[in-house]
CSV table of C-alpha atoms in Angstrom, one decimal:
chain,number,residue,atom,x,y,z
A,13,LEU,CA,-132.5,173.3,66.3
A,14,GLU,CA,-128.9,172.5,67.2
A,15,SER,CA,-128.1,168.8,68.0
A,16,GLY,CA,-127.6,169.6,71.7
A,17,ASP,CA,-130.9,171.4,72.1
A,18,ASP,CA,-134.0,169.9,73.6
A,19,LEU,CA,-137.4,170.2,71.9
A,20,PRO,CA,-139.7,172.9,73.3
A,21,ARG,CA,-142.9,171.7,75.1
A,22,GLN,CA,-145.1,173.1,72.5
A,23,LEU,CA,-143.8,172.5,69.0
A,24,PRO,CA,-144.4,175.2,66.4
A,25,ASP,CA,-146.3,174.6,63.2
A,26,TRP,CA,-143.0,173.9,61.4
A,27,THR,CA,-140.3,171.8,63.0
A,28,ILE,CA,-137.0,171.3,61.1
A,29,LEU,CA,-134.8,168.4,62.3
A,30,THR,CA,-131.8,166.5,61.1
A,31,TYR,CA,-132.3,162.8,60.5
A,32,GLY,CA,-130.2,161.9,63.5
A,33,MET,CA,-132.4,164.0,65.8
A,34,VAL,CA,-135.6,162.1,64.8
A,35,SER,CA,-134.7,159.0,66.7
A,36,HIS,CA,-133.5,161.0,69.7
A,37,PHE,CA,-136.9,162.8,70.0
A,38,LEU,CA,-139.1,160.2,68.4
A,39,GLU,CA,-141.6,159.7,71.2
A,40,LYS,CA,-142.2,163.5,71.6
A,41,LEU,CA,-142.5,163.9,67.8
A,42,LYS,CA,-145.1,161.1,67.6
A,43,GLY,CA,-147.3,163.0,70.0
A,44,ALA,CA,-146.8,166.4,68.4
A,45,GLY,CA,-149.9,166.2,66.1
A,46,PHE,CA,-148.1,166.8,62.8
A,47,LYS,CA,-150.3,166.7,59.8
A,48,SER,CA,-147.5,166.5,57.2
A,49,LEU,CA,-144.0,165.1,57.0
A,50,VAL,CA,-141.4,166.2,54.4
A,51,LEU,CA,-138.1,164.5,53.8
A,52,ASP,CA,-135.3,166.4,52.1
A,53,GLU,CA,-132.5,164.3,50.7
A,54,ALA,CA,-134.9,161.4,51.1
A,55,HIS,CA,-132.4,158.9,49.9
A,56,TYR,CA,-130.9,159.0,53.4
A,57,ILE,CA,-133.5,156.4,54.4
A,58,LYS,CA,-132.5,153.8,51.9
A,59,ASN,CA,-131.7,151.1,54.4
A,60,LEU,CA,-134.5,149.5,56.4
A,61,SER,CA,-132.1,148.2,59.0
A,62,ALA,CA,-130.6,151.7,59.7
A,63,LYS,CA,-131.7,153.5,62.9
A,64,ARG,CA,-132.5,156.7,61.0
A,65,THR,CA,-134.8,154.8,58.6
A,66,GLN,CA,-136.6,153.0,61.3
A,67,ALA,CA,-137.2,156.2,63.3
A,68,VAL,CA,-138.5,158.1,60.2
A,69,LEU,CA,-140.8,155.2,59.3
A,70,GLN,CA,-142.1,154.9,62.9
A,71,LEU,CA,-142.9,158.6,62.9
A,72,ALA,CA,-144.6,158.5,59.5
A,73,THR,CA,-146.8,155.6,60.5
A,74,SER,CA,-147.3,156.5,64.2
A,75,THR,CA,-150.7,158.1,63.4
A,76,GLU,CA,-153.1,158.3,60.6
A,77,ALA,CA,-153.1,162.1,61.0
A,78,ILE,CA,-149.8,162.3,59.1
A,79,ALA,CA,-151.6,161.7,55.8
A,80,SER,CA,-149.4,164.1,53.8
A,81,ARG,CA,-145.9,162.7,53.1
A,82,LEU,CA,-143.4,164.2,50.7
A,83,ALA,CA,-140.0,162.8,49.8
A,84,VAL,CA,-137.6,165.1,48.0
A,85,THR,CA,-134.4,163.9,46.4
A,86,GLY,CA,-132.5,164.1,43.2
A,87,THR,CA,-131.2,160.6,43.7
A,88,PRO,CA,-134.0,158.3,44.8
A,89,ILE,CA,-131.7,155.4,44.1
A,90,THR,CA,-128.0,156.0,44.9
A,91,ASN,CA,-126.7,152.6,44.0
A,92,ARG,CA,-129.3,149.8,43.5
A,93,PRO,CA,-133.1,149.5,43.0
A,94,PRO,CA,-133.9,147.8,46.4
A,95,GLU,CA,-133.0,151.2,48.0
A,96,LEU,CA,-136.3,152.5,46.6
A,97,PHE,CA,-138.3,150.2,48.9
A,98,PRO,CA,-138.0,152.3,52.2
A,99,LEU,CA,-139.2,155.4,50.3
A,100,LEU,CA,-142.2,153.4,49.1
A,101,VAL,CA,-142.9,152.4,52.7
A,102,PHE,CA,-142.6,156.0,53.8
A,103,LEU,CA,-145.0,157.2,51.1
A,104,GLY,CA,-147.5,154.5,52.1
A,105,LYS,CA,-147.2,152.6,48.8
A,106,LYS,CA,-145.7,149.5,50.5
A,107,GLN,CA,-145.8,147.8,53.9
A,108,ARG,CA,-142.5,146.9,55.7
A,109,ASN,CA,-143.4,143.2,55.6
A,110,GLU,CA,-143.6,143.3,51.8
A,111,GLU,CA,-139.8,143.6,51.4
A,112,SER,CA,-139.2,140.0,50.6
A,113,ALA,CA,-141.9,140.0,48.0
A,114,PHE,CA,-140.4,143.2,46.5
A,115,LEU,CA,-136.9,141.6,46.3
A,116,GLU,CA,-138.3,138.4,44.9
A,117,ARG,CA,-140.1,140.3,42.1
A,118,TYR,CA,-137.4,142.7,41.1
A,119,THR,CA,-134.1,140.9,41.7
A,120,ILE,CA,-132.7,137.7,40.3
A,121,ARG,CA,-131.0,135.2,42.7
A,122,ALA,CA,-129.3,131.9,41.9
A,123,GLN,CA,-128.4,129.0,44.2
A,124,THR,CA,-124.6,128.3,44.4
A,125,GLY,CA,-124.0,125.4,46.8
A,126,GLU,CA,-125.5,126.5,50.1
A,127,GLN,CA,-125.6,130.1,49.1
A,128,ARG,CA,-128.3,132.1,47.3
A,129,ILE,CA,-126.5,134.9,45.5
A,130,PHE,CA,-127.7,138.0,43.7
A,131,VAL,CA,-127.1,137.9,39.9
A,132,GLY,CA,-129.2,140.7,38.5
A,133,TYR,CA,-132.5,142.6,38.2
A,134,GLN,CA,-135.8,141.9,36.4
A,135,HIS,CA,-139.2,143.6,35.7
A,136,LEU,CA,-137.6,147.1,35.9
A,137,ASP,CA,-140.0,148.6,33.4
A,138,GLU,CA,-142.8,147.4,35.6
A,139,LEU,CA,-141.2,149.0,38.7
A,140,HIS,CA,-140.8,152.3,36.8
A,141,ALA,CA,-144.5,152.2,35.8
A,142,SER,CA,-145.5,151.5,39.4
A,143,ILE,CA,-143.8,154.6,40.8
A,144,LYS,CA,-144.6,157.0,37.9
A,145,PRO,CA,-148.1,158.0,39.0
A,146,PHE,CA,-146.9,159.6,42.3
A,147,THR,CA,-143.5,161.0,41.3
A,148,LEU,CA,-142.5,164.3,39.8
A,149,ARG,CA,-139.2,164.0,38.1
A,150,ARG,CA,-137.1,166.9,36.6
A,151,LEU,CA,-133.7,166.3,35.0
A,152,LYS,CA,-131.0,168.9,35.2
A,153,ARG,CA,-131.0,169.3,31.4
A,154,ASP,CA,-134.7,170.2,31.6
A,155,VAL,CA,-134.5,172.9,34.3
A,156,LEU,CA,-131.0,174.3,33.9
A,157,THR,CA,-131.0,174.8,30.1
A,158,GLN,CA,-128.3,177.5,30.4
A,159,LEU,CA,-125.7,175.1,31.7
A,160,PRO,CA,-122.9,174.3,29.3
A,161,PRO,CA,-122.4,170.6,28.3
A,162,LYS,CA,-120.5,168.0,30.3
A,163,VAL,CA,-118.0,165.9,28.3
A,164,TYR,CA,-116.4,162.7,29.4
A,165,ARG,CA,-112.8,162.0,28.5
A,166,PRO,CA,-111.5,158.9,30.3
A,167,ILE,CA,-107.7,158.4,30.2
A,168,TYR,CA,-106.4,154.8,30.3
A,169,THR,CA,-102.9,154.6,31.8
A,170,ALA,CA,-100.3,152.1,32.9
A,171,ILE,CA,-99.5,152.1,36.6
A,172,THR,CA,-96.0,152.4,38.0
A,173,ASN,CA,-96.5,149.5,40.5
A,174,ALA,CA,-97.9,146.9,38.1
A,175,ALA,CA,-96.1,143.9,39.6
A,176,GLU,CA,-97.2,144.7,43.1
A,177,TYR,CA,-100.8,145.3,42.0
A,178,HIS,CA,-101.1,142.1,40.0
A,179,LYS,CA,-99.6,140.0,42.8
A,180,ALA,CA,-102.3,141.4,45.1
A,181,GLU,CA,-105.1,140.6,42.6
A,182,VAL,CA,-103.9,137.1,42.0
A,183,ASP,CA,-103.7,136.5,45.8
A,184,PHE,CA,-107.3,137.8,46.2
A,185,LEU,CA,-108.7,135.6,43.4
A,186,GLU,CA,-107.0,132.6,44.8
A,187,TRP,CA,-108.5,133.4,48.2
A,188,LEU,CA,-111.9,133.7,46.6
A,189,ARG,CA,-111.6,130.3,44.9
A,190,LEU,CA,-110.5,128.7,48.2
A,191,THR,CA,-113.5,130.3,50.0
A,192,VAL,CA,-116.4,129.6,47.6
A,193,GLY,CA,-114.8,127.1,45.2
A,194,ASP,CA,-113.8,127.1,41.5
A,195,GLU,CA,-117.2,126.2,40.2
A,196,ALA,CA,-118.9,129.0,42.2
A,197,VAL,CA,-116.4,131.6,41.0
A,198,GLU,CA,-117.1,130.7,37.4
A,199,ARG,CA,-120.9,130.8,37.9
A,200,ILE,CA,-120.9,134.2,39.4
A,201,GLU,CA,-121.9,136.9,36.9
A,202,PHE,CA,-119.3,139.5,35.9
A,203,SER,CA,-121.1,142.3,37.7
A,204,VAL,CA,-121.1,140.3,41.0
A,205,ARG,CA,-117.5,139.4,40.6
A,206,ALA,CA,-116.8,143.1,40.1
A,207,GLN,CA,-118.6,143.9,43.2
A,208,ILE,CA,-116.6,141.4,45.2
A,209,LEU,CA,-113.4,142.7,43.8
A,210,VAL,CA,-114.1,146.3,44.5
A,211,GLN,CA,-114.9,145.4,48.1
A,212,LEU,CA,-111.2,144.9,48.5
A,213,ASN,CA,-110.1,148.4,49.1
A,214,TYR,CA,-106.5,147.5,49.0
A,215,LEU,CA,-106.6,146.8,45.3
A,216,ARG,CA,-108.2,150.2,44.6
A,217,GLN,CA,-105.6,151.9,46.7
A,218,LEU,CA,-102.7,150.1,45.0
A,219,ALA,CA,-104.1,151.1,41.6
A,220,ALA,CA,-104.5,154.7,42.8
A,221,ARG,CA,-100.9,154.8,44.0
A,222,GLY,CA,-99.7,153.6,40.6
A,223,LYS,CA,-101.5,156.6,38.9
A,224,ILE,CA,-100.0,159.4,41.0
A,225,GLN,CA,-97.2,160.2,38.5
A,226,PRO,CA,-99.4,159.9,35.3
A,227,VAL,CA,-102.0,162.2,36.9
A,228,ALA,CA,-99.3,164.7,38.1
A,229,ASP,CA,-97.9,164.8,34.5
A,230,PHE,CA,-101.4,165.5,33.2
A,231,LEU,CA,-101.9,168.5,35.6
A,232,ARG,CA,-100.4,171.4,33.9
A,233,PRO,CA,-100.6,175.0,35.2
A,234,CYS,CA,-103.8,176.8,34.3
A,235,GLY,CA,-101.8,179.6,32.8
A,236,GLU,CA,-100.8,177.1,30.1
A,237,THR,CA,-104.1,175.1,29.7
A,238,GLY,CA,-106.8,177.6,30.6
A,239,HIS,CA,-108.3,175.1,32.9
A,240,LYS,CA,-108.6,175.1,36.7
A,241,VAL,CA,-109.0,171.5,37.9
A,242,LEU,CA,-110.8,169.7,40.7
A,243,VAL,CA,-108.9,166.5,41.6
A,244,PHE,CA,-110.7,163.7,43.5
A,245,SER,CA,-109.5,160.6,45.2
A,246,ASN,CA,-110.8,158.3,47.9
A,247,PHE,CA,-107.3,158.1,49.4
A,248,LEU,CA,-105.6,160.7,51.5
A,249,GLU,CA,-102.0,159.6,50.7
A,250,VAL,CA,-102.7,160.0,47.0
A,251,LEU,CA,-104.1,163.5,47.4
A,252,GLU,CA,-101.2,164.5,49.6
A,253,LYS,CA,-98.6,163.3,47.2
A,254,LEU,CA,-100.2,165.1,44.3
A,255,GLN,CA,-100.6,168.3,46.3
A,256,ALA,CA,-96.9,168.1,47.2
A,257,GLN,CA,-96.0,168.0,43.6
A,258,LYS,CA,-98.5,170.5,42.1
A,259,GLY,CA,-99.6,172.8,45.0
A,260,GLY,CA,-103.1,173.9,45.8
A,261,PRO,CA,-105.6,173.5,48.6
A,262,LEU,CA,-106.3,170.1,50.2
A,263,TYR,CA,-109.9,169.5,51.3
A,264,THR,CA,-110.6,166.3,53.2
A,265,GLY,CA,-112.6,165.0,56.2
A,266,ALA,CA,-109.7,166.2,58.4
A,267,THR,CA,-109.9,169.8,57.2
A,268,PRO,CA,-111.2,172.0,60.1
A,269,ARG,CA,-114.7,173.1,59.5
A,270,GLU,CA,-113.8,176.7,60.2
A,271,GLU,CA,-111.3,176.7,57.4
A,272,ARG,CA,-113.5,175.0,54.7
A,273,ASN,CA,-115.4,178.0,53.5
A,274,GLU,CA,-112.2,180.1,53.2
A,275,ILE,CA,-110.5,177.4,51.2
A,276,VAL,CA,-113.4,177.3,48.7
A,277,LYS,CA,-113.7,181.0,48.6
A,278,ARG,CA,-110.0,181.4,47.8
A,279,PHE,CA,-110.1,178.8,45.1
A,280,GLN,CA,-113.1,180.4,43.5
A,281,SER,CA,-111.6,183.9,43.5
A,282,SER,CA,-107.9,183.4,42.9
A,283,PRO,CA,-106.7,183.0,39.3
A,284,ASN,CA,-103.4,181.6,40.6
A,285,GLU,CA,-104.8,178.5,42.4
A,286,CYS,CA,-105.0,176.0,39.5
A,287,PHE,CA,-105.7,172.8,41.4
A,288,PHE,CA,-108.1,171.8,44.2
A,289,PHE,CA,-107.5,168.4,45.8
A,290,GLY,CA,-110.5,166.9,47.5
A,291,SER,CA,-111.5,163.6,49.0
A,292,ILE,CA,-114.7,162.3,47.5
A,293,GLY,CA,-116.3,161.9,51.0
A,294,ALA,CA,-115.7,165.5,52.1
A,295,ALA,CA,-115.5,167.6,48.9
A,296,GLY,CA,-117.9,165.5,46.8
A,297,THR,CA,-121.0,167.2,48.2
A,298,GLY,CA,-122.1,170.5,49.6
A,299,ILE,CA,-119.6,172.9,48.0
A,300,THR,CA,-119.5,175.0,44.8
A,301,LEU,CA,-116.3,175.1,42.8
A,302,THR,CA,-117.4,176.6,39.5
A,303,ALA,CA,-114.1,178.3,39.0
A,304,ALA,CA,-112.9,174.9,37.8
A,305,ASP,CA,-114.1,173.5,34.5
A,306,ARG,CA,-112.3,170.1,34.7
A,307,VAL,CA,-112.7,167.2,37.1
A,308,VAL,CA,-110.1,164.6,37.4
A,309,PHE,CA,-110.9,161.3,39.2
A,310,VAL,CA,-107.7,159.6,40.3
A,311,ASP,CA,-110.0,156.8,41.4
A,312,LEU,CA,-113.7,156.4,41.2
A,313,PRO,CA,-116.3,156.5,44.0
A,314,TRP,CA,-118.4,153.4,44.8
A,315,THR,CA,-121.7,154.5,43.5
A,316,PRO,CA,-123.2,156.4,40.5
A,317,ALA,CA,-124.7,158.9,42.9
A,318,ALA,CA,-121.4,159.8,44.5
A,319,LYS,CA,-119.7,160.2,41.1
A,320,SER,CA,-122.5,162.4,39.8
A,321,GLN,CA,-122.5,164.5,43.0
A,322,ALA,CA,-118.7,165.0,42.8
A,323,GLU,CA,-119.0,166.1,39.1
A,324,ASP,CA,-121.7,168.5,40.1
A,325,ARG,CA,-119.4,170.6,42.3
A,326,ILE,CA,-118.4,172.3,39.0
A,327,HIS,CA,-121.4,171.5,36.8
A,328,ARG,CA,-124.0,173.6,38.4
A,329,ILE,CA,-125.5,177.1,38.4
A,330,GLY,CA,-122.7,179.6,37.9
A,331,GLN,CA,-120.7,177.5,35.5
A,332,THR,CA,-120.1,179.3,32.2
A,333,LYS,CA,-117.6,176.9,30.5
A,334,PRO,CA,-118.0,173.4,29.1
A,335,VAL,CA,-117.1,170.9,31.8
A,336,GLU,CA,-114.7,168.1,31.2
A,337,ILE,CA,-114.8,164.9,33.3
A,338,VAL,CA,-111.5,163.0,33.2
A,339,PRO,CA,-111.4,159.6,35.1
A,340,PHE,CA,-107.9,158.0,35.1
A,341,LEU,CA,-108.3,154.3,34.6
A,342,ALA,CA,-105.4,151.9,35.3
A,343,GLN,CA,-105.4,149.3,32.5
A,344,GLY,CA,-105.9,145.7,33.5
A,345,THR,CA,-106.9,146.6,37.1
A,346,VAL,CA,-110.0,146.9,39.3
A,347,ASP,CA,-110.5,150.4,37.8
A,348,GLU,CA,-112.0,149.0,34.6
A,349,ARG,CA,-114.4,146.8,36.5
A,350,ILE,CA,-115.5,149.7,38.7
A,351,MET,CA,-116.1,151.9,35.6
A,352,GLN,CA,-118.1,149.1,34.0
A,353,LEU,CA,-120.0,148.5,37.2
A,354,ILE,CA,-120.9,152.2,37.6
A,355,SER,CA,-122.0,152.4,33.9
A,356,ASP,CA,-124.2,149.3,34.3
A,357,LYS,CA,-125.8,150.7,37.5
A,358,GLU,CA,-126.5,154.1,35.8
A,359,LYS,CA,-128.4,152.3,33.1
A,360,ILE,CA,-130.4,150.3,35.7
A,361,ILE,CA,-131.2,153.4,37.8
A,362,GLY,CA,-132.2,155.3,34.7
A,363,GLN,CA,-134.5,152.5,33.7
A,364,VAL,CA,-136.3,152.5,37.0
A,365,ILE,CA,-136.4,156.2,37.8
A,366,ASP,CA,-136.6,157.8,34.3
A,367,GLY,CA,-137.9,155.0,32.2
A,368,PHE,CA,-134.7,154.8,30.0
A,369,ASP,CA,-131.1,153.8,30.3
A,370,ALA,CA,-129.4,156.7,28.7
A,371,ASP,CA,-127.2,159.3,30.4
A,372,ARG,CA,-129.2,161.1,33.1
A,373,ALA,CA,-126.9,164.1,33.5
């Protein structure tokens, strides 16, 4: 069905809808007599307060006849363990009113003045054991044994706008102290301080601006290096400036949909297009760019799942060369905090989903 269509009076045995359409047609879907409900990319219902999640859960629990429920996703947790809870509700393993008890059991919170703040996780081995009986998990390395290896080579670099960046960071930390107090700042764990810092998009953007020239210097013609390169950033101005220097297609949220397939096809087939510049939001999912064998992150995405998805544009079926992942990290900036935060989250997610905290690639 297209988003503008209406549902037929008599629904067929199989009805395929987008998540957005579930809430639109919820009442009719409730009365359709479905026996099974399958969610693809099931991590899209990670937030209980989101309309799509509420609609899916209402449909799933609208009648006892929908006894068969299947959630399919490669990333059941995209960022943090509490995102697992809505999936457990969908599968009938938890009730919605048990969310507070779930958070109390698996997260750690501390009182700071009048605020109760998150400081970490606990009992994650227990959480893994609780979901293992009804999950079927297959890692890429288990099912795609023919794929070449993925190698990480972070590059630490100075930024060209260091004075501007550090003034902005000092100003932010001073604002934080004025807002929550010196004592509260000192009591907040590193991971939480990192989360607070990375919320300030301006710091990330300043750091990314300061890496434009170091990244441009790194990007050498593929005729010299033998590598076609996929370059990611969260910031359009950074991608545009790099593209202006190095040449190559630019793929962002503003790229017309009718042009996207042609851009990908041309990069995949042309030996003369060495660089592909993509925004993480637009180019980080849904396309195949196996002509490249190197990914450069000018700046990192917010979550481990977004980072992994972006890397997998080239590390997927059809890739014949070893894949190199090159994050550029600005020394002494928010970059280092984000990298550490992502690494910590990957270990936590691995512990919950796979029962270990090693690399899940």
